[in-house]
Amino acid sequence: MSRNFLSELNPQQKEAVSSDGPLLIVAGAGSGKTRVITYRFAHLAKKLQPSSIFTVTFTNKAAEEMRERICPLLGRDLRQCWIGTFHSQCLRILRREIQHLGYTNDFSIYDDNDQLSLIRHILKELNIYEALYKGVLQKISFFKSSLIKPEDFLSQSDGFGFEERLAKVYVRYQDELKKSNGLDFDDLILMTIRLFEEHPKVFKKYQQCFEEILVDEFQDTNPAQYRLVKLLAEPHRNICVVGDDDQSIYRFRGADINNILSFEQDFPDAKVIKLEQSYRCTQNILDASGGIISRNQKRREKKLWTDKGSGETVCYFWLSSEEEEARHIAKIIREFYLKNNYGYGDFAVLYRVNTQSRAIEDTLQTEGIPYKVVGGLSFYHRKEIKDLTAYLKLVINKDDNVSLRRIINCPPRGIGASTISKVEQHAKKKGLSLYAASKALLRSNGIVSSMKDKLETFAALIERLSEKSYKDTAELIKAILEETKYAESVDEDRAANIDEFVSAAMGKDVKEFIDRLSLTSTADDSAASGQVSLITLHSAKGLEFPVVFIAGLEEGLLPYLKAKAPEDFSEERRLLYVGMTRAKDLLFLTGAKKRRIFAKIKEQRPSRFLLDLPKEVCTIVDKIPRNLKAAPEASMTAKPLPPAYMVGSRVKHPVWGVGVIRDCYGEGDEAKVTVNFPNIGVKKLSIKFANLEKLI
DNA sequence: GGGTAGGAGGTTTTT
DNA sequence: CCTCCTACCC
């Protein structure tokens, strides 16, 4: 405790650690951000109780790491401290206080999977057949995380009927959550805000409790999360946010980069400190990535530097196919490995989409290079695990309609659509949850006996499971397995997963276990040792490797073909920037002329982003043999044309009149758009034939 | 109420 | 190409 933290820091870091009042720390890639946060925490803890510092991160991993690094600095137990993810902190508050909002504290938490099944149920119920249901969840979640209520966007509706229907689904969705005594991820934040705004007494308690607010990865906060920390910071105004606007890559999930860009508007007296010394990348890598990111318009200007030296130049290899690309990557890895400079664990191959890993995996396998694919479908998202979790949730919260719908006929017990719809109708009529409605139906004899028996058996099963007390969650899961014979209808793999699930549940309290399960997506086992990491650009954020490859630097892949609006391209650019700045020593970029996209082999062009690489620090190597290549120089320099039709722009059709473009896809003669015409509806049109007129 | 064929669509994903 | 959803049939 007597240790002087400040002596181990550079001047900007020092200031960031010890400064008072509203503070924004703009932390460039590899600038020692975590060190600053942990030291700041330790510094604050000299005069404050650690439990009065409200610290939020985005991942469980980051929160754990922070605890681990602060603990030795303070030499005391931090278990009671408020260090955690936005969602876990809110959950902790809501489990204590949610009765003020008319829920009970046994509420269920719904993940995106649960949300999707609920949305689908509602769309079916409202007879909305359009193939837009995937987007519905994303839109509702976006509205919620942006603090937009159904009536808010209804008032600015465009009269196409689209918003009205969406609002209807939104309202219905919230209703159903409430009936189920359930909260989705967005609700965890929103309900905490509501609790504070509607219950001043409770609010005051927490405001007084938290004298300092510390927010990590601030560039990824959504408006709701920002609102929450602003509320908490009101009385003391000691809010410190840390982030890097250039690494904001979660816009598609509602993250709002404006939170970090305009922080001073909310806190005019805020101090802004930039951490610009990188302890990770070589100067060449910083210059190359700087060339890419500096082309973005909306950003905070910064000049990263290092005393590591310039290092090797960044190389771009243009190869004939994705197989060639993979072979080339494998060849370089092998070379550096044999020269004994690096172990396999020092390499990472980054890519935009998961499907790209296939070709690389195949090659590494045949070359005998050990690798591991990071990310992918997590253990807890597997069907059998989710099924069993649904039983657990239902036992704890009988009103949980989503979990009940999931397992009422799983494994099959003869309760089909007609029985369920009978229960749904009764539930709706009486304003009950499905479980309560089932029991009411059984009592009232308002149901034919073939249905009745089966429903009775199910209700009795849930009752039996609830009545007993269990020494830990494993006991309860075992009881479920025994009663339902669930394990008998699954294959070996799934059975093995179930066994693993049971052992993970040993010695754990049921409610705590479910909460943990709900707020954890990845089984944190990503400690890659001696293996090449294959990983998406998104998942690579926060990691670093001595040697990094970024594969598929081609138009359509990076930037991805779905990018249409300028902000989309800015985000793709940031994504590339994040990838490049993962490299400590060496950075290789690759692209392939021919790539399989779904079934077809497509001709690819190099990514437009390559135009922004400073020539002095980059080497561009064309690996395609002379006689085969079709003027790569020309395609390198030719700036790709911006798409002629953009989402949101207005067009005029000779017959249907004026409409708004909802979507565009395809190129050249293949280009198509979907257009929403008032009073006519959504039409799919080919640009080539539709004879559309562009309106400004 | 449960199985199978046909069709559409197919990024990224901290919680 | 391959997966997952839906609709339809038994």
XYZ file of C-alpha atoms (C1' of nucleotides) in Angstrom:
721
model
C 0.000 0.000 0.000
C 2.966 2.231 0.531
C 4.041 1.554 -3.012
C 4.309 4.590 -5.218
C 2.267 3.708 -8.281
C 3.030 6.903 -10.090
C 6.727 6.248 -10.591
C 5.949 3.394 -12.977
C 3.972 5.530 -15.412
C 4.630 7.992 -18.233
C 3.532 11.622 -17.714
C 0.129 11.274 -19.426
C -0.595 8.048 -17.614
C 0.309 9.704 -14.331
C -2.074 12.519 -14.966
C -4.789 10.075 -15.981
C -4.345 8.160 -12.739
C -4.435 11.109 -10.371
C -6.725 13.650 -12.050
C -10.047 14.640 -10.387
C -13.465 15.528 -11.788
C -14.914 14.452 -15.141
C -12.191 12.819 -17.160
C -11.933 11.308 -20.612
C -8.925 9.143 -21.285
C -8.425 8.534 -24.982
C -6.291 5.444 -24.950
C -4.621 4.520 -28.229
C -3.907 0.923 -29.150
C -1.401 -0.645 -26.784
C -0.994 2.508 -24.713
C -1.241 0.792 -21.336
C -4.930 1.399 -20.770
C -5.534 -1.438 -18.341
C -2.553 -0.375 -16.327
C -3.936 3.141 -16.046
C -7.376 1.941 -14.978
C -6.068 -0.435 -12.347
C -3.645 2.147 -10.982
C -6.325 4.765 -10.943
C -8.541 2.428 -8.959
C -5.716 1.771 -6.516
C -4.969 5.481 -6.300
C -8.608 6.301 -5.536
C -8.745 3.534 -2.967
C -6.196 5.406 -0.894
C -8.880 7.835 0.180
C -12.114 5.985 -0.631
C -13.673 2.665 0.206
C -13.091 0.365 -2.806
C -16.803 -0.419 -2.684
C -17.665 3.188 -3.489
C -15.956 2.985 -6.885
C -18.430 1.838 -9.541
C -16.359 0.245 -12.279
C -17.866 -1.065 -15.500
C -16.395 -3.088 -18.314
C -17.976 -4.866 -21.243
C -16.734 -8.402 -20.798
C -16.516 -10.702 -17.842
C -12.961 -11.367 -18.855
C -12.016 -7.697 -18.602
C -13.717 -7.404 -15.213
C -11.925 -10.451 -13.879
C -8.606 -9.254 -15.186
C -9.143 -5.926 -13.521
C -9.907 -7.515 -10.177
C -6.866 -9.696 -10.460
C -4.614 -6.796 -11.206
C -6.002 -4.458 -8.579
C -5.996 -7.044 -5.824
C -2.215 -7.213 -5.350
C -1.976 -3.423 -5.534
C -4.345 -3.035 -2.620
C -3.641 -6.265 -0.849
C -7.271 -6.781 0.085
C -10.296 -8.757 -0.893
C -12.332 -7.151 -3.672
C -15.240 -9.555 -3.801
C -17.759 -7.088 -2.437
C -16.583 -4.395 -4.829
C -18.550 -2.991 -7.708
C -16.294 -4.132 -10.513
C -18.170 -5.858 -13.297
C -19.917 -5.698 -16.621
C -22.771 -3.281 -17.189
C -25.149 -6.197 -17.127
C -23.832 -7.886 -14.014
C -23.804 -4.607 -12.071
C -27.378 -3.875 -13.086
C -28.402 -7.411 -12.260
C -26.934 -7.046 -8.798
C -28.956 -3.892 -8.208
C -32.155 -5.285 -9.718
C -32.102 -8.550 -7.778
C -32.344 -6.366 -4.682
C -34.654 -3.629 -5.855
C -36.823 -4.781 -8.730
C -39.937 -5.201 -6.572
C -40.261 -1.406 -6.888
C -40.987 -1.918 -10.570
C -43.587 -4.640 -10.150
C -41.433 -7.636 -10.948
C -40.402 -10.243 -8.425
C -36.750 -10.783 -7.739
C -36.852 -14.274 -9.215
C -37.116 -12.729 -12.682
C -35.615 -14.601 -15.623
C -32.963 -13.222 -17.934
C -33.467 -13.707 -21.662
C -30.548 -13.955 -24.044
C -30.790 -13.211 -27.764
C -31.880 -16.747 -28.457
C -34.817 -16.422 -26.087
C -35.591 -12.999 -27.519
C -35.712 -14.369 -31.031
C -38.097 -17.156 -30.161
C -40.351 -14.683 -28.397
C -40.334 -12.323 -31.380
C -41.144 -15.173 -33.710
C -44.006 -16.213 -31.487
C -45.392 -12.693 -31.511
C -45.065 -12.289 -35.273
C -46.955 -15.498 -35.744
C -49.628 -14.374 -33.351
C -50.018 -11.022 -35.102
C -50.035 -12.704 -38.504
C -47.020 -10.842 -39.779
C -45.501 -13.090 -42.386
C -42.982 -10.864 -44.024
C -39.488 -12.197 -44.127
C -38.280 -9.365 -41.978
C -38.385 -11.083 -38.634
C -34.619 -11.281 -38.291
C -34.381 -7.543 -38.534
C -37.249 -7.027 -36.089
C -35.262 -8.150 -33.089
C -32.296 -6.060 -34.113
C -34.508 -3.010 -34.529
C -36.310 -3.463 -31.226
C -33.033 -4.010 -29.451
C -31.632 -0.911 -31.127
C -34.632 1.137 -30.005
C -34.332 -0.122 -26.464
C -30.616 0.489 -26.186
C -31.160 3.959 -27.659
C -33.894 4.757 -25.137
C -36.506 5.072 -27.871
C -40.022 4.078 -26.865
C -42.615 2.729 -29.319
C -44.537 6.001 -29.290
C -41.345 7.963 -29.970
C -40.658 6.461 -33.344
C -44.317 6.051 -34.179
C -44.704 9.830 -34.239
C -42.028 10.148 -36.901
C -43.479 7.297 -38.939
C -43.223 7.581 -42.695
C -46.766 6.443 -43.335
C -45.734 3.157 -44.914
C -47.327 1.099 -42.191
C -43.995 -0.439 -41.426
C -43.364 1.516 -38.248
C -46.867 0.929 -36.988
C -46.479 -2.799 -37.216
C -43.041 -2.684 -35.695
C -44.368 -0.603 -32.821
C -47.115 -3.141 -32.299
C -44.588 -5.953 -32.072
C -42.399 -3.872 -29.775
C -45.271 -3.163 -27.376
C -46.406 -6.746 -27.450
C -42.854 -7.916 -26.852
C -42.449 -5.766 -23.751
C -45.857 -6.951 -22.511
C -44.869 -10.531 -22.872
C -41.576 -9.973 -21.040
C -43.450 -8.376 -18.179
C -45.967 -11.227 -18.038
C -43.107 -13.701 -17.976
C -41.383 -11.839 -15.157
C -38.449 -11.725 -17.538
C -35.847 -9.175 -18.568
C -33.761 -9.243 -21.713
C -30.212 -7.869 -21.789
C -31.375 -4.408 -22.764
C -33.929 -4.438 -19.940
C -31.213 -5.027 -17.373
C -29.863 -1.585 -18.213
C -33.235 0.045 -18.923
C -34.952 -1.172 -15.765
C -32.070 0.074 -13.660
C -32.473 3.477 -15.284
C -36.224 3.338 -14.685
C -35.686 2.314 -11.096
C -33.467 5.342 -10.553
C -35.735 7.749 -12.389
C -38.970 6.642 -10.763
C -37.767 5.898 -7.253
C -35.761 8.820 -5.921
C -35.162 7.171 -2.566
C -33.526 4.134 -4.091
C -31.693 6.325 -6.554
C -30.262 8.496 -3.813
C -28.976 5.465 -1.954
C -26.921 4.315 -4.913
C -25.846 7.776 -5.953
C -24.453 8.385 -2.496
C -22.851 4.999 -2.398
C -20.867 5.518 -5.604
C -18.450 8.396 -5.314
C -16.390 7.497 -8.339
C -17.493 6.085 -11.686
C -15.016 4.319 -13.946
C -16.056 3.202 -17.435
C -13.860 1.023 -19.614
C -14.275 0.636 -23.413
C -16.370 3.761 -23.426
C -16.465 3.851 -27.243
C -18.682 0.763 -27.151
C -21.349 2.113 -24.813
C -24.862 2.533 -26.106
C -27.047 5.501 -25.147
C -28.750 3.574 -22.342
C -25.490 2.565 -20.739
C -24.189 6.100 -20.964
C -27.386 7.439 -19.435
C -26.997 5.039 -16.543
C -23.477 6.115 -15.640
C -24.388 9.770 -16.095
C -27.217 9.338 -13.593
C -24.935 7.737 -11.075
C -22.284 10.396 -11.555
C -24.669 13.324 -11.052
C -23.964 14.261 -7.446
C -20.203 13.776 -7.277
C -19.350 14.388 -10.949
C -16.386 12.079 -10.593
C -16.726 10.151 -13.796
C -13.776 8.759 -15.659
C -14.336 7.173 -19.048
C -11.635 5.347 -20.954
C -11.751 4.332 -24.577
C -10.577 4.731 -28.145
C -12.986 6.083 -30.721
C -10.889 4.453 -33.455
C -11.667 1.042 -32.003
C -15.423 1.405 -31.928
C -16.621 -1.638 -33.872
C -19.983 -2.501 -32.341
C -22.260 0.014 -33.980
C -24.406 -2.840 -35.260
C -25.215 -3.657 -31.655
C -26.227 -0.169 -30.742
C -22.861 1.231 -29.593
C -22.826 4.964 -30.205
C -19.444 6.436 -31.064
C -20.831 9.903 -30.349
C -20.690 9.121 -26.639
C -16.928 9.389 -26.771
C -16.771 12.014 -29.510
C -18.907 14.512 -27.641
C -18.237 13.685 -24.004
C -17.303 17.309 -23.300
C -20.786 18.439 -24.276
C -22.179 16.618 -21.267
C -19.254 17.550 -19.052
C -17.916 20.921 -20.247
C -15.333 20.964 -17.475
C -14.012 17.533 -18.462
C -10.313 17.012 -18.768
C -9.233 15.048 -21.843
C -6.022 13.079 -21.672
C -4.610 11.260 -24.674
C -2.402 8.242 -24.218
C -0.419 8.153 -27.425
C 2.661 6.169 -26.577
C 2.208 2.601 -27.783
C 3.996 -0.123 -25.898
C 2.844 -2.714 -28.390
C 3.347 -1.905 -32.072
C 6.432 -0.935 -34.059
C 6.507 2.518 -35.623
C 5.897 1.079 -39.099
C 2.786 -0.699 -37.912
C 1.590 2.480 -36.218
C 2.214 4.488 -39.386
C 0.504 1.949 -41.617
C -2.569 1.646 -39.395
C -2.506 5.397 -38.842
C -2.698 5.911 -42.597
C -5.856 3.814 -42.670
C -7.655 5.317 -39.710
C -6.774 8.945 -40.388
C -9.091 8.852 -43.404
C -12.121 8.655 -41.136
C -13.904 11.977 -40.725
C -15.520 11.751 -37.324
C -12.716 10.999 -34.908
C -10.424 12.473 -32.329
C -7.091 13.315 -33.871
C -4.147 11.496 -32.309
C -0.577 10.704 -33.129
C 0.572 7.357 -31.808
C 4.292 6.842 -31.344
C 6.630 4.270 -29.869
C 10.225 3.907 -28.831
C 10.268 0.338 -30.111
C 11.876 1.392 -33.413
C 10.501 1.222 -36.921
C 10.649 -2.565 -37.354
C 9.842 -4.394 -40.576
C 7.612 -2.951 -43.257
C 4.031 -4.088 -43.482
C 3.531 -6.492 -46.409
C 0.518 -6.964 -48.621
C 0.399 -10.127 -50.728
C -1.993 -10.410 -53.636
C -2.603 -14.089 -54.351
C -4.498 -16.023 -56.991
C -6.999 -17.832 -54.780
C -8.025 -18.334 -51.192
C -6.150 -21.643 -51.183
C -3.005 -19.859 -52.331
C -3.593 -17.281 -49.652
C -3.814 -19.963 -46.991
C -0.714 -21.734 -48.315
C 1.226 -18.497 -48.335
C 0.251 -17.740 -44.739
C 1.234 -21.268 -43.707
C 4.549 -20.887 -45.512
C 5.442 -17.691 -43.676
C 4.415 -19.160 -40.331
C 6.548 -22.223 -40.966
C 9.535 -20.093 -41.996
C 9.474 -17.924 -38.904
C 8.866 -20.924 -36.718
C 11.850 -22.793 -38.162
C 14.096 -19.770 -37.789
C 13.235 -20.256 -34.147
C 12.188 -16.687 -33.651
C 8.600 -17.437 -32.748
C 6.478 -20.207 -31.296
C 3.178 -21.134 -32.976
C 1.291 -19.355 -30.236
C 2.819 -16.059 -31.374
C 0.867 -16.046 -34.643
C -2.688 -15.012 -35.304
C -4.701 -15.057 -38.509
C -7.499 -12.493 -38.491
C -10.454 -12.356 -40.860
C -13.735 -10.586 -41.357
C -16.132 -13.555 -41.452
C -15.979 -16.955 -39.824
C -16.305 -18.829 -43.119
C -12.832 -17.625 -44.053
C -11.324 -19.888 -41.425
C -12.218 -22.974 -43.468
C -9.519 -22.665 -46.156
C -6.918 -21.633 -43.597
C -7.802 -24.495 -41.277
C -7.517 -27.010 -44.103
C -4.065 -25.822 -45.066
C -2.710 -25.587 -41.533
C -3.997 -29.091 -40.929
C -2.258 -30.583 -43.955
C 0.907 -28.636 -43.122
C 0.821 -29.996 -39.590
C 0.764 -26.560 -37.982
C -1.168 -26.546 -34.690
C -3.982 -24.010 -34.572
C -7.129 -23.168 -32.725
C -10.218 -21.341 -33.836
C -11.087 -18.745 -31.210
C -14.732 -17.901 -30.688
C -17.436 -19.739 -32.543
C -20.467 -21.288 -30.935
C -20.073 -21.350 -27.200
C -20.785 -24.281 -24.957
C -23.716 -22.590 -23.275
C -25.438 -21.860 -26.562
C -25.761 -25.526 -27.494
C -29.286 -26.779 -27.801
C -29.128 -29.405 -25.070
C -27.596 -26.960 -22.611
C -30.188 -24.319 -23.411
C -32.973 -26.891 -22.988
C -31.759 -27.890 -19.553
C -31.256 -24.254 -18.612
C -34.860 -23.590 -19.589
C -35.965 -26.252 -17.078
C -33.848 -24.594 -14.403
C -35.310 -21.197 -15.176
C -38.862 -22.491 -15.154
C -38.378 -24.176 -11.797
C -37.183 -20.870 -10.333
C -39.653 -18.639 -12.184
C -42.889 -20.423 -13.111
C -44.106 -17.420 -15.094
C -41.220 -17.746 -17.536
C -43.265 -18.262 -20.706
C -40.298 -18.360 -23.018
C -38.658 -21.218 -21.160
C -41.961 -23.015 -20.822
C -42.628 -22.823 -24.557
C -39.176 -24.169 -25.168
C -39.480 -27.293 -23.068
C -43.174 -28.046 -22.663
C -42.793 -30.610 -25.408
C -39.114 -31.320 -25.211
C -38.436 -34.176 -24.982
C -41.698 -34.980 -26.861
C -44.502 -35.727 -24.410
C -47.468 -35.361 -26.718
C -48.226 -31.722 -26.006
C -48.592 -30.245 -29.468
C -49.697 -27.055 -31.121
C -53.385 -27.485 -30.386
C -52.912 -28.038 -26.660
C -50.483 -25.166 -26.410
C -52.749 -22.802 -28.276
C -55.575 -23.728 -25.907
C -53.328 -22.744 -23.008
C -52.198 -19.575 -24.803
C -55.808 -18.498 -25.316
C -56.720 -19.116 -21.716
C -53.628 -17.260 -20.530
C -54.512 -14.302 -22.675
C -58.135 -14.254 -21.558
C -57.271 -14.360 -17.874
C -54.072 -12.356 -18.045
C -52.089 -15.246 -16.628
C -48.726 -16.728 -17.420
C -48.811 -19.968 -19.418
C -47.982 -22.075 -16.418
C -50.662 -20.490 -14.271
C -53.124 -20.814 -17.151
C -52.350 -24.519 -17.499
C -53.084 -25.099 -13.855
C -56.274 -23.072 -14.036
C -57.407 -25.049 -17.088
C -56.703 -28.299 -15.304
C -58.743 -27.237 -12.300
C -61.682 -25.983 -14.338
C -61.932 -29.097 -16.490
C -62.190 -26.873 -19.551
C -60.083 -29.206 -21.609
C -60.516 -32.568 -23.347
C -59.180 -35.498 -21.404
C -56.492 -36.572 -23.898
C -54.941 -33.162 -23.576
C -55.616 -33.012 -19.894
C -53.602 -36.088 -18.964
C -50.543 -34.918 -20.755
C -50.725 -31.408 -19.415
C -51.278 -32.748 -15.936
C -48.207 -34.936 -16.191
C -46.151 -31.939 -17.248
C -47.430 -29.696 -14.465
C -46.839 -32.436 -11.925
C -43.285 -32.789 -13.199
C -42.526 -29.120 -12.691
C -44.169 -29.171 -9.268
C -42.138 -32.177 -8.189
C -38.932 -30.537 -9.344
C -39.765 -27.335 -7.483
C -40.800 -28.844 -4.193
C -37.620 -30.622 -3.301
C -34.589 -28.808 -2.073
C -31.272 -29.621 -3.650
C -27.802 -29.458 -2.247
C -26.510 -27.884 -5.465
C -27.470 -27.204 -9.069
C -25.977 -30.492 -10.232
C -28.547 -32.328 -8.086
C -31.373 -30.415 -9.683
C -30.089 -31.041 -13.203
C -29.755 -34.732 -12.419
C -33.327 -34.772 -11.146
C -34.486 -33.111 -14.376
C -32.591 -35.632 -16.470
C -34.052 -38.506 -14.522
C -37.633 -37.249 -14.619
C -37.607 -36.248 -18.273
C -35.360 -38.986 -19.648
C -33.835 -36.158 -21.654
C -30.457 -37.827 -22.062
C -31.993 -40.909 -23.673
C -32.920 -39.165 -26.876
C -29.582 -37.475 -27.624
C -26.424 -38.578 -29.401
C -23.013 -39.172 -27.833
C -21.695 -35.632 -28.295
C -24.700 -34.071 -26.669
C -24.621 -36.583 -23.840
C -20.999 -35.656 -23.205
C -21.949 -31.978 -23.121
C -24.666 -32.746 -20.619
C -22.164 -34.530 -18.406
C -19.898 -31.528 -18.597
C -22.803 -29.277 -17.742
C -23.604 -31.338 -14.665
C -20.053 -31.178 -13.417
C -19.923 -27.427 -14.026
C -22.990 -27.129 -11.804
C -21.528 -29.025 -8.874
C -21.443 -27.142 -5.628
C -23.228 -24.133 -7.153
C -26.316 -22.437 -5.834
C -29.144 -22.677 -8.372
C -30.002 -18.999 -8.678
C -26.395 -17.878 -8.785
C -25.614 -20.539 -11.355
C -28.408 -19.434 -13.671
C -27.393 -15.783 -13.408
C -23.840 -16.645 -14.239
C -24.998 -18.782 -17.122
C -27.182 -16.010 -18.474
C -24.444 -13.407 -18.398
C -21.639 -15.574 -19.742
C -21.377 -16.383 -23.388
C -17.966 -17.888 -23.821
C -16.432 -20.550 -21.653
C -13.296 -18.527 -20.974
C -10.728 -21.040 -22.082
C -9.002 -18.962 -24.737
C -5.527 -19.418 -23.254
C -3.888 -20.360 -26.542
C -0.513 -21.913 -25.997
C 1.676 -23.114 -28.820
C -1.134 -22.846 -31.353
C -1.810 -20.387 -34.135
C -4.963 -18.418 -33.329
C -7.638 -18.119 -36.017
C -9.989 -15.357 -35.037
C -12.428 -12.777 -36.393
C -11.401 -9.137 -36.359
C -14.149 -8.422 -33.833
C -13.032 -11.086 -31.394
C -9.413 -9.994 -31.729
C -10.118 -6.673 -30.052
C -8.149 -6.390 -26.842
C -5.663 -9.102 -27.818
C -2.114 -8.805 -29.132
C 0.233 -11.108 -31.033
C 3.854 -10.793 -32.195
C 2.898 -11.778 -35.759
C -0.478 -10.965 -37.285
C -2.006 -11.860 -40.642
C -5.144 -10.195 -41.895
C -6.643 -12.340 -44.625
C -9.150 -11.382 -47.284
C -8.373 -7.704 -47.761
C -10.691 -7.509 -50.719
C -13.679 -5.512 -51.803
C -16.775 -7.232 -50.525
C -15.019 -8.820 -47.613
C -13.232 -5.851 -46.008
C -15.128 -3.619 -46.447
C -17.855 -6.211 -46.237
C -20.427 -6.143 -49.033
C -23.219 -5.207 -46.660
C -21.606 -1.847 -45.972
C -23.662 0.838 -47.722
C -23.836 4.023 -45.706
C -20.716 6.126 -45.082
C -20.810 5.211 -41.399
C -20.682 1.552 -42.373
C -17.471 2.145 -44.262
C -15.999 4.087 -41.358
C -16.721 1.149 -39.120
C -15.153 -1.322 -41.574
C -12.107 0.906 -41.601
C -11.950 0.872 -37.810
C -12.244 -2.882 -37.937
C -9.172 -3.081 -40.129
C -7.427 -0.630 -37.812
C -8.206 -2.805 -34.794
C -6.798 -5.816 -36.632
C -3.595 -4.083 -37.684
C -2.889 -2.738 -34.221
C -3.016 -6.232 -32.720
C 0.483 -6.800 -34.177
C 3.534 -6.239 -32.021
C 6.338 -6.958 -34.523
C 5.145 -8.177 -37.898
C 2.032 -7.536 -39.892
C 1.039 -9.267 -43.111
C -2.005 -8.411 -45.167
C -3.301 -10.759 -47.821
C -5.921 -10.834 -50.520
C -7.043 -13.382 -53.104
C -8.141 -12.792 -56.669
C -10.532 -15.734 -56.691
C -12.666 -16.670 -53.738
C -15.604 -19.001 -53.211
C -18.527 -17.017 -51.938
C -21.302 -19.480 -51.106
C -21.428 -21.633 -54.180
C -19.881 -19.400 -56.796
C -16.255 -18.568 -57.373
C -16.027 -14.818 -57.506
C -13.428 -12.488 -58.996
C -12.207 -10.255 -56.222
C -10.546 -6.864 -56.289
C -8.106 -5.595 -53.674
C -9.670 -3.641 -50.825
C -10.054 0.094 -51.304
C -8.380 0.512 -47.914
C -5.028 -0.468 -49.433
C -4.985 2.872 -51.229
C -4.498 4.518 -47.842
C -1.440 2.552 -46.785
C 1.554 4.908 -46.703
C 4.015 3.649 -49.347
C 7.105 4.243 -47.191
C 6.146 1.635 -44.619
C 4.460 -0.953 -46.820
C 5.557 -3.442 -49.415
C 3.003 -4.606 -51.916
C 3.834 -7.970 -53.412
C 1.921 -9.366 -56.357
C 2.192 -13.139 -56.233
C 0.121 -13.884 -59.309
C 2.266 -15.156 -62.230
C 2.566 -12.640 -65.071
C 0.792 -14.618 -67.768
C -2.257 -15.217 -65.605
C -2.935 -11.880 -64.123
C -5.274 -9.281 -65.456
C -3.650 -5.907 -64.882
C -3.585 -5.852 -61.093
C -1.964 -2.415 -61.188
C -5.006 -0.987 -62.834
C -7.408 -2.593 -60.404
C -5.245 -1.508 -57.479
C -5.426 2.125 -58.382
C -8.924 2.257 -59.794
C -11.076 3.594 -57.023
C -14.169 1.428 -56.630
C -17.292 3.296 -57.573
C -19.693 4.145 -54.792
C -22.980 2.249 -55.069
C -25.434 4.158 -57.189
C -28.416 3.376 -55.007
C -28.235 3.661 -51.256
C -30.475 2.554 -48.449
C -32.717 5.379 -47.428
C -32.593 7.303 -50.707
C -35.785 8.047 -52.595
C -36.582 6.792 -56.063
C -39.440 7.214 -58.508
C -40.996 4.299 -60.328
C -43.050 4.914 -63.507
C -46.060 3.002 -62.130
C -45.785 2.952 -58.329
C -44.469 6.451 -57.848
C -42.082 7.552 -55.149
C -40.653 5.064 -52.654
C -37.815 4.626 -50.218
C -35.021 2.099 -50.748
C -34.958 -0.433 -47.944
C -32.150 -2.629 -49.228
C -29.796 -3.006 -52.169
C -27.693 -5.936 -53.284
C -25.864 -7.337 -56.282
C -23.590 -5.522 -58.731
C -23.752 -4.347 -62.330
C -26.575 -5.944 -64.253
C -27.399 -8.090 -61.249
C -28.049 -5.119 -58.986
C -31.410 -5.202 -57.240
C -33.167 -3.046 -54.716
C -36.139 -3.458 -52.444
C -38.258 -0.361 -52.399
C -41.074 0.526 -50.052
C -43.891 2.338 -51.908
C -46.649 3.972 -49.853
C -49.992 2.173 -50.187
C -48.388 -0.437 -52.420
C -45.842 -2.125 -50.224
C -42.355 -3.508 -50.559
C -41.205 -4.459 -54.074
C -38.059 -6.148 -55.253
C -36.745 -4.522 -58.401
C -33.858 -5.073 -60.762
C -32.025 -1.803 -61.445
C -31.486 -2.874 -65.021
C -35.180 -3.251 -65.854
C -37.113 -1.224 -63.332
C -36.443 2.158 -64.925
C -36.096 3.948 -61.613
C -35.453 7.645 -61.355
C -33.206 8.833 -58.550
C -34.560 11.679 -56.449
C -32.473 13.934 -54.283
C -48.626 -34.502 -33.250
C -44.508 -35.768 -35.577
C -41.654 -36.478 -39.673
C -39.578 -34.918 -44.262
C -39.053 -32.299 -48.477
C -38.416 -27.977 -50.565
C -36.877 -23.229 -50.381
C -34.687 -19.159 -48.887
C -30.869 -16.967 -47.425
C -26.352 -16.739 -45.663
C -21.689 -10.498 -41.158
C -19.596 -9.030 -37.201
C -21.734 -10.495 -31.557
C -18.554 -8.181 -25.248
C -23.904 -9.314 -22.371
C -22.538 -25.229 -50.649
C -25.002 -25.970 -46.403
C -28.146 -24.795 -42.775
C -32.293 -23.766 -40.795
C -37.204 -22.669 -41.260
C -41.785 -23.679 -43.099
C -45.211 -25.989 -45.041
C -47.280 -29.912 -45.981
C -48.359 -34.661 -45.572
C -49.143 -38.834 -43.014
